[in-house]
Amino acid sequence: AVFICLHWMRCLPKHNPVDGFIGIGSSAILTRDLIRLAATNDNTVLLLGETGTGKEVAAQAIHNLSKRAAAKMVSVNMAALNESLAAADLFGANKGAYTGAQSSRDGYFSEAQNSTLFLDEIGNTPPPVQPMLLRVLENGEYRPLGATRDARSTARLITATDQDLYHTNFNHALVRRLESFIIRIPPLRSRREDIGLLINHLSKRADFAQVNLGLIPPGLISDMLNFDWPGNIRQLSNVLKRALLSLQMGEYPHLSNMVESPKNTPPASAELRKAQSNVTAPVVIAPPATSTESSHIERKKLRDLTEQD
């Protein structure tokens, strides 16, 4: 079977490869251009996009294409930090700075010296830590917990979020610092022309190595091309893995069994069928009123009718 996804190109095809960021459509091409541009400088980058769109892939690509590529990028999920210890985790702490601090410890900013520090889920940064981040971005200085003097950071900062930082209680001055260079990662539903390529790319990963893609039913491929993918590429990868496992077990994979049904309101006809199936007696639908009849007609269930009716 051959599937054709029509797509209006907003730019000419271009050879601008970025490791891990796959796509042939204009959205993918333009996003790769921005990634490559961000890698030419040390500006703070804010990656915006829904969950599963590949924000960490973009961050790693910026680092790998930059002059800091020889050092390892340090990645931190801000949502996973313990709120009471977040400052120590990020900026380090001296011995005795807090209960349980038996020795001095370096923070992520120290670990990322001369490299890149990627702060994922930046919208989940604890409020007390946000002014500390703002200070680092303003002058490169921070003070480890319990220290008597400031330390200086040379880390390049890349942040990412799927939240709207502009209409929350997030520190607005910090947002202005983070938005020095913004890259919006497009959702998968806006780049359907890349789904086939992504399926082929994902299938070459080690956990799919023994599976023949030719076994995937054309009907499933069609459903995957038309699905909206609220979980984006991460969800596509998980569904592909489950589908290939089903095929290995001799089962036919149905997309509806592997994803949550869209929460759309069913049409009136479907609602009517549902109502009829849930009652013990049929509903009598009266014919339209004529010009000599009242415009209001009382509808009765069959069991309520009498001989006079």
PDB file of C-alpha atoms in Angstrom:
ATOM      1  CA  ALA A   1       0.000   0.000   0.000  1.00  0.00           C
ATOM      2  CA  VAL A   2       1.132   3.547  -0.733  1.00  0.00           C
ATOM      3  CA  PHE A   3       0.024   6.488   1.413  1.00  0.00           C
ATOM      4  CA  ILE A   4       0.318  10.094   0.236  1.00  0.00           C
ATOM      5  CA  CYS A   5       0.283  12.974   2.732  1.00  0.00           C
ATOM      6  CA  LEU A   6      -0.279  16.287   0.945  1.00  0.00           C
ATOM      7  CA  HIS A   7       1.534  19.190   2.576  1.00  0.00           C
ATOM      8  CA  TRP A   8       1.873  22.853   1.623  1.00  0.00           C
ATOM      9  CA  MET A   9       5.597  23.613   1.824  1.00  0.00           C
ATOM     10  CA  ARG A  10       6.411  27.038   3.265  1.00  0.00           C
ATOM     11  CA  CYS A  11      10.067  26.749   2.301  1.00  0.00           C
ATOM     12  CA  LEU A  12      12.237  24.924  -0.205  1.00  0.00           C
ATOM     13  CA  PRO A  13      13.632  21.505   0.728  1.00  0.00           C
ATOM     14  CA  LYS A  14      16.967  21.880   2.452  1.00  0.00           C
ATOM     15  CA  HIS A  15      19.760  19.626   3.665  1.00  0.00           C
ATOM     16  CA  ASN A  16      20.111  20.841   7.248  1.00  0.00           C
ATOM     17  CA  PRO A  17      20.469  17.649   9.284  1.00  0.00           C
ATOM     18  CA  VAL A  18      20.091  17.727  13.063  1.00  0.00           C
ATOM     19  CA  ASP A  19      20.790  14.482  14.875  1.00  0.00           C
ATOM     20  CA  GLY A  20      17.553  13.021  16.225  1.00  0.00           C
ATOM     21  CA  PHE A  21      15.204  15.661  14.790  1.00  0.00           C
ATOM     22  CA  ILE A  22      13.567  13.830  11.889  1.00  0.00           C
ATOM     23  CA  GLY A  23      11.261  15.348   9.286  1.00  0.00           C
ATOM     24  CA  ILE A  24      10.944  16.438   5.672  1.00  0.00           C
ATOM     25  CA  GLY A  25       8.152  19.026   5.974  1.00  0.00           C
ATOM     26  CA  SER A  26       8.571  22.762   6.293  1.00  0.00           C
ATOM     27  CA  SER A  27       7.931  22.732  10.068  1.00  0.00           C
ATOM     28  CA  ALA A  28      10.800  20.304  10.626  1.00  0.00           C
ATOM     29  CA  ILE A  29      13.103  22.198   8.259  1.00  0.00           C
ATOM     30  CA  LEU A  30      12.455  25.577   9.908  1.00  0.00           C
ATOM     31  CA  THR A  31      12.828  24.120  13.417  1.00  0.00           C
ATOM     32  CA  ARG A  32      16.177  22.584  12.466  1.00  0.00           C
ATOM     33  CA  ASP A  33      17.279  25.986  11.127  1.00  0.00           C
ATOM     34  CA  LEU A  34      16.512  27.541  14.517  1.00  0.00           C
ATOM     35  CA  ILE A  35      18.342  24.756  16.353  1.00  0.00           C
ATOM     36  CA  ARG A  36      21.428  25.270  14.222  1.00  0.00           C
ATOM     37  CA  LEU A  37      21.224  29.056  14.696  1.00  0.00           C
ATOM     38  CA  ALA A  38      20.930  28.692  18.490  1.00  0.00           C
ATOM     39  CA  ALA A  39      24.079  26.553  18.472  1.00  0.00           C
ATOM     40  CA  THR A  40      26.161  29.415  17.060  1.00  0.00           C
ATOM     41  CA  ASN A  41      25.936  31.488  20.257  1.00  0.00           C
ATOM     42  CA  ASP A  42      25.609  31.166  24.032  1.00  0.00           C
ATOM     43  CA  ASN A  43      22.246  32.867  24.441  1.00  0.00           C
ATOM     44  CA  THR A  44      19.726  31.325  26.823  1.00  0.00           C
ATOM     45  CA  VAL A  45      17.210  29.225  24.873  1.00  0.00           C
ATOM     46  CA  LEU A  46      13.579  28.593  25.806  1.00  0.00           C
ATOM     47  CA  LEU A  47      12.032  25.558  24.098  1.00  0.00           C
ATOM     48  CA  LEU A  48       8.242  25.666  23.988  1.00  0.00           C
ATOM     49  CA  GLY A  49       6.093  22.723  22.973  1.00  0.00           C
ATOM     50  CA  GLU A  50       3.644  20.085  24.043  1.00  0.00           C
ATOM     51  CA  THR A  51       4.779  17.008  25.927  1.00  0.00           C
ATOM     52  CA  GLY A  52       6.466  14.438  23.711  1.00  0.00           C
ATOM     53  CA  THR A  53       7.376  16.788  20.849  1.00  0.00           C
ATOM     54  CA  GLY A  54      11.131  16.344  21.277  1.00  0.00           C
ATOM     55  CA  LYS A  55      12.236  19.320  23.369  1.00  0.00           C
ATOM     56  CA  GLU A  56      15.062  17.350  24.992  1.00  0.00           C
ATOM     57  CA  VAL A  57      16.175  16.124  21.559  1.00  0.00           C
ATOM     58  CA  ALA A  58      16.337  19.762  20.441  1.00  0.00           C
ATOM     59  CA  ALA A  59      18.312  20.771  23.546  1.00  0.00           C
ATOM     60  CA  GLN A  60      20.821  17.975  23.029  1.00  0.00           C
ATOM     61  CA  ALA A  61      21.154  18.924  19.356  1.00  0.00           C
ATOM     62  CA  ILE A  62      21.890  22.565  20.230  1.00  0.00           C
ATOM     63  CA  HIS A  63      24.596  21.404  22.628  1.00  0.00           C
ATOM     64  CA  ASN A  64      26.081  18.901  20.175  1.00  0.00           C
ATOM     65  CA  LEU A  65      26.328  21.542  17.437  1.00  0.00           C
ATOM     66  CA  SER A  66      27.827  24.183  19.737  1.00  0.00           C
ATOM     67  CA  LYS A  67      31.408  24.900  20.742  1.00  0.00           C
ATOM     68  CA  ARG A  68      30.650  23.166  24.073  1.00  0.00           C
ATOM     69  CA  ALA A  69      30.011  19.775  22.456  1.00  0.00           C
ATOM     70  CA  ALA A  70      33.180  18.209  23.897  1.00  0.00           C
ATOM     71  CA  ALA A  71      31.685  18.429  27.414  1.00  0.00           C
ATOM     72  CA  LYS A  72      28.657  16.427  28.561  1.00  0.00           C
ATOM     73  CA  MET A  73      25.346  18.288  28.731  1.00  0.00           C
ATOM     74  CA  VAL A  74      23.785  18.252  32.217  1.00  0.00           C
ATOM     75  CA  SER A  75      20.020  17.611  32.194  1.00  0.00           C
ATOM     76  CA  VAL A  76      17.690  18.356  35.105  1.00  0.00           C
ATOM     77  CA  ASN A  77      13.942  17.726  35.375  1.00  0.00           C
ATOM     78  CA  MET A  78      12.731  20.581  37.545  1.00  0.00           C
ATOM     79  CA  ALA A  79       9.464  18.785  38.288  1.00  0.00           C
ATOM     80  CA  ALA A  80      11.410  15.968  39.940  1.00  0.00           C
ATOM     81  CA  LEU A  81      13.371  18.168  42.361  1.00  0.00           C
ATOM     82  CA  ASN A  82      12.517  18.104  46.048  1.00  0.00           C
ATOM     83  CA  GLU A  83      11.234  21.631  46.731  1.00  0.00           C
ATOM     84  CA  SER A  84      13.092  21.967  50.035  1.00  0.00           C
ATOM     85  CA  LEU A  85      16.393  20.845  48.491  1.00  0.00           C
ATOM     86  CA  ALA A  86      16.020  22.371  45.003  1.00  0.00           C
ATOM     87  CA  ALA A  87      18.357  25.281  45.770  1.00  0.00           C
ATOM     88  CA  ALA A  88      21.048  22.934  47.063  1.00  0.00           C
ATOM     89  CA  ASP A  89      20.614  20.641  44.057  1.00  0.00           C
ATOM     90  CA  LEU A  90      21.045  23.517  41.622  1.00  0.00           C
ATOM     91  CA  PHE A  91      23.605  25.723  43.356  1.00  0.00           C
ATOM     92  CA  GLY A  92      25.359  23.387  45.802  1.00  0.00           C
ATOM     93  CA  ALA A  93      25.718  23.624  49.580  1.00  0.00           C
ATOM     94  CA  ASN A  94      28.432  23.774  52.230  1.00  0.00           C
ATOM     95  CA  LYS A  95      28.669  21.289  55.055  1.00  0.00           C
ATOM     96  CA  GLY A  96      26.018  21.997  57.692  1.00  0.00           C
ATOM     97  CA  ALA A  97      24.041  24.353  55.417  1.00  0.00           C
ATOM     98  CA  TYR A  98      20.876  22.385  56.181  1.00  0.00           C
ATOM     99  CA  THR A  99      19.829  19.439  58.317  1.00  0.00           C
ATOM    100  CA  GLY A 100      21.491  16.332  56.951  1.00  0.00           C
ATOM    101  CA  ALA A 101      24.252  18.138  55.047  1.00  0.00           C
ATOM    102  CA  GLN A 102      27.154  16.021  56.303  1.00  0.00           C
ATOM    103  CA  SER A 103      29.573  17.337  53.687  1.00  0.00           C
ATOM    104  CA  SER A 104      29.867  19.984  51.023  1.00  0.00           C
ATOM    105  CA  ARG A 105      28.252  19.234  47.665  1.00  0.00           C
ATOM    106  CA  ASP A 106      28.396  20.743  44.206  1.00  0.00           C
ATOM    107  CA  GLY A 107      25.221  21.704  42.394  1.00  0.00           C
ATOM    108  CA  TYR A 108      24.157  21.279  38.796  1.00  0.00           C
ATOM    109  CA  PHE A 109      25.469  24.728  37.842  1.00  0.00           C
ATOM    110  CA  SER A 110      28.925  23.735  39.062  1.00  0.00           C
ATOM    111  CA  GLU A 111      28.686  20.386  37.276  1.00  0.00           C
ATOM    112  CA  ALA A 112      27.810  22.165  34.016  1.00  0.00           C
ATOM    113  CA  GLN A 113      30.762  24.577  34.066  1.00  0.00           C
ATOM    114  CA  ASN A 114      31.866  25.308  30.474  1.00  0.00           C
ATOM    115  CA  SER A 115      29.060  23.049  29.253  1.00  0.00           C
ATOM    116  CA  THR A 116      25.285  23.251  28.814  1.00  0.00           C
ATOM    117  CA  LEU A 117      22.709  23.013  31.592  1.00  0.00           C
ATOM    118  CA  PHE A 118      19.293  21.856  30.375  1.00  0.00           C
ATOM    119  CA  LEU A 119      16.434  22.630  32.771  1.00  0.00           C
ATOM    120  CA  ASP A 120      13.381  20.698  31.605  1.00  0.00           C
ATOM    121  CA  GLU A 121       9.903  21.490  32.967  1.00  0.00           C
ATOM    122  CA  ILE A 122      11.133  24.958  33.941  1.00  0.00           C
ATOM    123  CA  GLY A 123       7.555  25.944  34.773  1.00  0.00           C
ATOM    124  CA  ASN A 124       7.761  23.670  37.832  1.00  0.00           C
ATOM    125  CA  THR A 125      10.661  25.581  39.394  1.00  0.00           C
ATOM    126  CA  PRO A 126       9.872  26.188  43.107  1.00  0.00           C
ATOM    127  CA  PRO A 127       9.040  29.887  43.710  1.00  0.00           C
ATOM    128  CA  PRO A 128      11.944  30.467  46.184  1.00  0.00           C
ATOM    129  CA  VAL A 129      14.431  29.266  43.547  1.00  0.00           C
ATOM    130  CA  GLN A 130      13.173  31.480  40.720  1.00  0.00           C
ATOM    131  CA  PRO A 131      14.890  34.702  41.936  1.00  0.00           C
ATOM    132  CA  MET A 132      18.137  32.712  42.298  1.00  0.00           C
ATOM    133  CA  LEU A 133      17.901  31.617  38.669  1.00  0.00           C
ATOM    134  CA  LEU A 134      17.182  35.203  37.659  1.00  0.00           C
ATOM    135  CA  ARG A 135      20.379  36.361  39.344  1.00  0.00           C
ATOM    136  CA  VAL A 136      22.471  33.737  37.526  1.00  0.00           C
ATOM    137  CA  LEU A 137      21.005  34.835  34.206  1.00  0.00           C
ATOM    138  CA  GLU A 138      21.612  38.508  34.952  1.00  0.00           C
ATOM    139  CA  ASN A 139      25.258  38.418  36.054  1.00  0.00           C
ATOM    140  CA  GLY A 140      26.359  34.766  36.087  1.00  0.00           C
ATOM    141  CA  GLU A 141      26.724  34.687  39.869  1.00  0.00           C
ATOM    142  CA  TYR A 142      25.118  32.495  42.524  1.00  0.00           C
ATOM    143  CA  ARG A 143      25.812  31.633  46.123  1.00  0.00           C
ATOM    144  CA  PRO A 144      25.820  27.992  47.302  1.00  0.00           C
ATOM    145  CA  LEU A 145      23.800  27.387  50.479  1.00  0.00           C
ATOM    146  CA  GLY A 146      25.864  28.176  53.572  1.00  0.00           C
ATOM    147  CA  ALA A 147      28.701  29.778  51.561  1.00  0.00           C
ATOM    148  CA  THR A 148      30.218  33.146  52.446  1.00  0.00           C
ATOM    149  CA  ARG A 149      31.092  34.171  48.897  1.00  0.00           C
ATOM    150  CA  ASP A 150      29.582  33.968  45.448  1.00  0.00           C
ATOM    151  CA  ALA A 151      30.485  31.472  42.765  1.00  0.00           C
ATOM    152  CA  ARG A 152      30.438  32.215  39.061  1.00  0.00           C
ATOM    153  CA  SER A 153      28.710  30.077  36.443  1.00  0.00           C
ATOM    154  CA  THR A 154      29.956  29.598  32.899  1.00  0.00           C
ATOM    155  CA  ALA A 155      27.160  27.175  32.000  1.00  0.00           C
ATOM    156  CA  ARG A 156      25.025  27.862  28.941  1.00  0.00           C
ATOM    157  CA  LEU A 157      21.333  27.556  29.934  1.00  0.00           C
ATOM    158  CA  ILE A 158      18.641  25.851  27.863  1.00  0.00           C
ATOM    159  CA  THR A 159      15.151  25.532  29.349  1.00  0.00           C
ATOM    160  CA  ALA A 160      11.955  23.838  28.202  1.00  0.00           C
ATOM    161  CA  THR A 161       8.290  23.804  29.161  1.00  0.00           C
ATOM    162  CA  ASP A 162       4.849  22.804  27.932  1.00  0.00           C
ATOM    163  CA  GLN A 163       3.237  25.403  30.211  1.00  0.00           C
ATOM    164  CA  ASP A 164       2.126  28.978  29.560  1.00  0.00           C
ATOM    165  CA  LEU A 165       4.612  30.900  31.706  1.00  0.00           C
ATOM    166  CA  TYR A 166       3.067  34.241  30.815  1.00  0.00           C
ATOM    167  CA  HIS A 167      -0.301  33.722  32.522  1.00  0.00           C
ATOM    168  CA  THR A 168       0.764  32.008  35.746  1.00  0.00           C
ATOM    169  CA  ASN A 169       2.466  33.031  38.979  1.00  0.00           C
ATOM    170  CA  PHE A 170       5.849  32.258  37.450  1.00  0.00           C
ATOM    171  CA  ASN A 171       8.388  35.057  37.980  1.00  0.00           C
ATOM    172  CA  HIS A 172       7.785  37.358  35.003  1.00  0.00           C
ATOM    173  CA  ALA A 173      11.230  38.945  35.183  1.00  0.00           C
ATOM    174  CA  LEU A 174      12.696  35.442  34.900  1.00  0.00           C
ATOM    175  CA  VAL A 175      10.492  34.690  31.888  1.00  0.00           C
ATOM    176  CA  ARG A 176      11.892  37.775  30.154  1.00  0.00           C
ATOM    177  CA  ARG A 177      15.404  36.495  30.719  1.00  0.00           C
ATOM    178  CA  LEU A 178      14.560  32.989  29.539  1.00  0.00           C
ATOM    179  CA  GLU A 179      13.007  34.196  26.270  1.00  0.00           C
ATOM    180  CA  SER A 180      16.285  35.485  24.863  1.00  0.00           C
ATOM    181  CA  PHE A 181      15.939  32.884  22.087  1.00  0.00           C
ATOM    182  CA  ILE A 182      12.639  31.006  21.717  1.00  0.00           C
ATOM    183  CA  ILE A 183      12.128  27.848  19.674  1.00  0.00           C
ATOM    184  CA  ARG A 184       8.597  26.474  19.382  1.00  0.00           C
ATOM    185  CA  ILE A 185       8.625  22.743  18.698  1.00  0.00           C
ATOM    186  CA  PRO A 186       5.586  21.903  16.511  1.00  0.00           C
ATOM    187  CA  PRO A 187       3.128  19.170  17.579  1.00  0.00           C
ATOM    188  CA  LEU A 188       3.001  15.996  15.524  1.00  0.00           C
ATOM    189  CA  ARG A 189      -0.542  16.673  14.285  1.00  0.00           C
ATOM    190  CA  SER A 190       0.762  19.740  12.427  1.00  0.00           C
ATOM    191  CA  ARG A 191       3.461  17.718  10.641  1.00  0.00           C
ATOM    192  CA  ARG A 192       1.671  14.559   9.527  1.00  0.00           C
ATOM    193  CA  GLU A 193       3.913  14.398   6.469  1.00  0.00           C
ATOM    194  CA  ASP A 194       6.697  13.269   8.829  1.00  0.00           C
ATOM    195  CA  ILE A 195       4.806  10.394  10.520  1.00  0.00           C
ATOM    196  CA  GLY A 196       5.869   7.741   8.009  1.00  0.00           C
ATOM    197  CA  LEU A 197       9.494   8.840   8.270  1.00  0.00           C
ATOM    198  CA  LEU A 198       9.279   8.808  12.068  1.00  0.00           C
ATOM    199  CA  ILE A 199       7.811   5.288  12.074  1.00  0.00           C
ATOM    200  CA  ASN A 200      10.726   4.106   9.950  1.00  0.00           C
ATOM    201  CA  HIS A 201      13.235   5.938  12.186  1.00  0.00           C
ATOM    202  CA  LEU A 202      11.738   4.663  15.449  1.00  0.00           C
ATOM    203  CA  SER A 203      11.655   1.101  14.149  1.00  0.00           C
ATOM    204  CA  LYS A 204      15.450   1.115  13.738  1.00  0.00           C
ATOM    205  CA  ARG A 205      15.993   1.549  17.462  1.00  0.00           C
ATOM    206  CA  ALA A 206      17.432  -1.431  19.317  1.00  0.00           C
ATOM    207  CA  ASP A 207      14.121  -2.512  20.867  1.00  0.00           C
ATOM    208  CA  PHE A 208      12.539  -2.848  17.404  1.00  0.00           C
ATOM    209  CA  ALA A 209      15.548  -4.373  15.662  1.00  0.00           C
ATOM    210  CA  GLN A 210      14.061  -7.835  15.110  1.00  0.00           C
ATOM    211  CA  VAL A 211      10.728  -6.705  13.633  1.00  0.00           C
ATOM    212  CA  ASN A 212       9.792  -6.466   9.953  1.00  0.00           C
ATOM    213  CA  LEU A 213       7.944  -3.204   9.331  1.00  0.00           C
ATOM    214  CA  GLY A 214       6.283  -4.761   6.310  1.00  0.00           C
ATOM    215  CA  LEU A 215       4.090  -6.730   8.724  1.00  0.00           C
ATOM    216  CA  ILE A 216       2.274  -3.598   9.907  1.00  0.00           C
ATOM    217  CA  PRO A 217      -1.256  -3.672   8.401  1.00  0.00           C
ATOM    218  CA  PRO A 218      -2.034  -0.830   5.960  1.00  0.00           C
ATOM    219  CA  GLY A 219      -5.201  -0.072   7.944  1.00  0.00           C
ATOM    220  CA  LEU A 220      -3.149   0.622  11.052  1.00  0.00           C
ATOM    221  CA  ILE A 221      -0.771   2.885   9.125  1.00  0.00           C
ATOM    222  CA  SER A 222      -3.778   4.830   7.780  1.00  0.00           C
ATOM    223  CA  ASP A 223      -5.194   5.244  11.291  1.00  0.00           C
ATOM    224  CA  MET A 224      -1.812   6.423  12.579  1.00  0.00           C
ATOM    225  CA  LEU A 225      -1.542   9.027   9.828  1.00  0.00           C
ATOM    226  CA  ASN A 226      -4.979  10.410  10.685  1.00  0.00           C
ATOM    227  CA  PHE A 227      -4.707  10.359  14.483  1.00  0.00           C
ATOM    228  CA  ASP A 228      -4.076  13.658  16.317  1.00  0.00           C
ATOM    229  CA  TRP A 229      -1.390  12.269  18.694  1.00  0.00           C
ATOM    230  CA  PRO A 230      -1.928  14.354  21.866  1.00  0.00           C
ATOM    231  CA  GLY A 231       1.216  12.711  23.275  1.00  0.00           C
ATOM    232  CA  ASN A 232       3.115  13.484  20.062  1.00  0.00           C
ATOM    233  CA  ILE A 233       6.269  11.549  19.094  1.00  0.00           C
ATOM    234  CA  ARG A 234       6.601   9.887  22.502  1.00  0.00           C
ATOM    235  CA  GLN A 235       3.079   8.497  22.153  1.00  0.00           C
ATOM    236  CA  LEU A 236       3.745   7.425  18.552  1.00  0.00           C
ATOM    237  CA  SER A 237       6.829   5.520  19.721  1.00  0.00           C
ATOM    238  CA  ASN A 238       4.905   3.749  22.476  1.00  0.00           C
ATOM    239  CA  VAL A 239       2.029   2.822  20.154  1.00  0.00           C
ATOM    240  CA  LEU A 240       4.444   1.509  17.520  1.00  0.00           C
ATOM    241  CA  LYS A 241       6.155  -0.631  20.132  1.00  0.00           C
ATOM    242  CA  ARG A 242       2.840  -2.104  21.295  1.00  0.00           C
ATOM    243  CA  ALA A 243       1.709  -2.715  17.716  1.00  0.00           C
ATOM    244  CA  LEU A 244       4.884  -4.609  16.842  1.00  0.00           C
ATOM    245  CA  LEU A 245       4.627  -6.678  20.013  1.00  0.00           C
ATOM    246  CA  SER A 246       1.035  -7.570  19.084  1.00  0.00           C
ATOM    247  CA  LEU A 247       2.176  -8.655  15.638  1.00  0.00           C
ATOM    248  CA  GLN A 248       4.873 -10.854  17.183  1.00  0.00           C
ATOM    249  CA  MET A 249       2.140 -12.530  19.248  1.00  0.00           C
ATOM    250  CA  GLY A 250       0.015 -13.129  16.147  1.00  0.00           C
ATOM    251  CA  GLU A 251      -2.583 -10.514  17.053  1.00  0.00           C
ATOM    252  CA  TYR A 252      -3.987  -7.775  14.826  1.00  0.00           C
ATOM    253  CA  PRO A 253      -3.218  -4.366  16.379  1.00  0.00           C
ATOM    254  CA  HIS A 254      -6.033  -1.815  16.445  1.00  0.00           C
ATOM    255  CA  LEU A 255      -5.124   1.807  17.141  1.00  0.00           C
ATOM    256  CA  SER A 256      -8.347   2.270  19.126  1.00  0.00           C
ATOM    257  CA  ASN A 257      -7.098  -0.345  21.606  1.00  0.00           C
ATOM    258  CA  MET A 258      -3.780   1.443  22.116  1.00  0.00           C
ATOM    259  CA  VAL A 259      -4.831   5.085  22.512  1.00  0.00           C
ATOM    260  CA  GLU A 260      -7.464   6.911  24.495  1.00  0.00           C
ATOM    261  CA  SER A 261     -10.550   7.777  22.471  1.00  0.00           C
ATOM    262  CA  PRO A 262     -10.880  11.466  21.626  1.00  0.00           C
ATOM    263  CA  LYS A 263     -13.270  13.284  23.942  1.00  0.00           C
ATOM    264  CA  ASN A 264     -15.601  14.563  21.264  1.00  0.00           C
ATOM    265  CA  THR A 265     -19.317  15.096  21.798  1.00  0.00           C
ATOM    266  CA  PRO A 266     -21.180  12.411  19.825  1.00  0.00           C
ATOM    267  CA  PRO A 267     -23.708  13.598  17.235  1.00  0.00           C
ATOM    268  CA  ALA A 268     -27.365  13.822  18.165  1.00  0.00           C
ATOM    269  CA  SER A 269     -28.199  10.625  16.254  1.00  0.00           C
ATOM    270  CA  ALA A 270     -25.648   8.693  18.283  1.00  0.00           C
ATOM    271  CA  GLU A 271     -27.030  10.157  21.507  1.00  0.00           C
ATOM    272  CA  LEU A 272     -30.520   9.106  20.457  1.00  0.00           C
ATOM    273  CA  ARG A 273     -29.387   5.544  19.728  1.00  0.00           C
ATOM    274  CA  LYS A 274     -27.693   5.416  23.115  1.00  0.00           C
ATOM    275  CA  ALA A 275     -30.849   6.637  24.868  1.00  0.00           C
ATOM    276  CA  GLN A 276     -33.006   4.093  23.101  1.00  0.00           C
ATOM    277  CA  SER A 277     -30.709   1.236  24.076  1.00  0.00           C
ATOM    278  CA  ASN A 278     -30.929   2.178  27.773  1.00  0.00           C
ATOM    279  CA  VAL A 279     -34.732   2.078  28.181  1.00  0.00           C
ATOM    280  CA  THR A 280     -36.906  -0.998  28.585  1.00  0.00           C
ATOM    281  CA  ALA A 281     -39.777   0.364  26.519  1.00  0.00           C
ATOM    282  CA  PRO A 282     -39.417   2.090  23.139  1.00  0.00           C
ATOM    283  CA  VAL A 283     -39.856   5.841  22.866  1.00  0.00           C
ATOM    284  CA  VAL A 284     -42.751   6.912  20.687  1.00  0.00           C
ATOM    285  CA  ILE A 285     -41.817   9.811  18.426  1.00  0.00           C
ATOM    286  CA  ALA A 286     -44.949  11.713  17.435  1.00  0.00           C
ATOM    287  CA  PRO A 287     -45.295  12.987  13.855  1.00  0.00           C
ATOM    288  CA  PRO A 288     -44.915  16.713  13.187  1.00  0.00           C
ATOM    289  CA  ALA A 289     -47.907  18.860  14.047  1.00  0.00           C
ATOM    290  CA  THR A 290     -50.098  20.022  11.185  1.00  0.00           C
ATOM    291  CA  SER A 291     -51.345  23.520  10.769  1.00  0.00           C
ATOM    292  CA  THR A 292     -54.587  22.641  12.631  1.00  0.00           C
ATOM    293  CA  GLU A 293     -52.845  20.942  15.540  1.00  0.00           C
ATOM    294  CA  SER A 294     -51.157  22.459  18.548  1.00  0.00           C
ATOM    295  CA  SER A 295     -47.448  23.026  18.064  1.00  0.00           C
ATOM    296  CA  HIS A 296     -46.839  21.232  21.360  1.00  0.00           C
ATOM    297  CA  ILE A 297     -47.393  17.466  21.377  1.00  0.00           C
ATOM    298  CA  GLU A 298     -46.893  15.428  24.504  1.00  0.00           C
ATOM    299  CA  ARG A 299     -44.710  12.369  23.935  1.00  0.00           C
ATOM    300  CA  LYS A 300     -45.517   9.238  25.926  1.00  0.00           C
ATOM    301  CA  LYS A 301     -43.840   5.915  26.419  1.00  0.00           C
ATOM    302  CA  LEU A 302     -45.683   2.899  25.060  1.00  0.00           C
ATOM    303  CA  ARG A 303     -46.396   1.502  28.529  1.00  0.00           C
ATOM    304  CA  ASP A 304     -48.141   4.748  29.533  1.00  0.00           C
ATOM    305  CA  LEU A 305     -50.692   4.717  26.696  1.00  0.00           C
ATOM    306  CA  THR A 306     -54.362   4.064  27.559  1.00  0.00           C
ATOM    307  CA  GLU A 307     -57.362   3.010  25.432  1.00  0.00           C
ATOM    308  CA  GLN A 308     -58.435   6.666  25.192  1.00  0.00           C
ATOM    309  CA  ASP A 309     -55.089   7.564  23.628  1.00  0.00           C
TER     310      ASP A 309
END
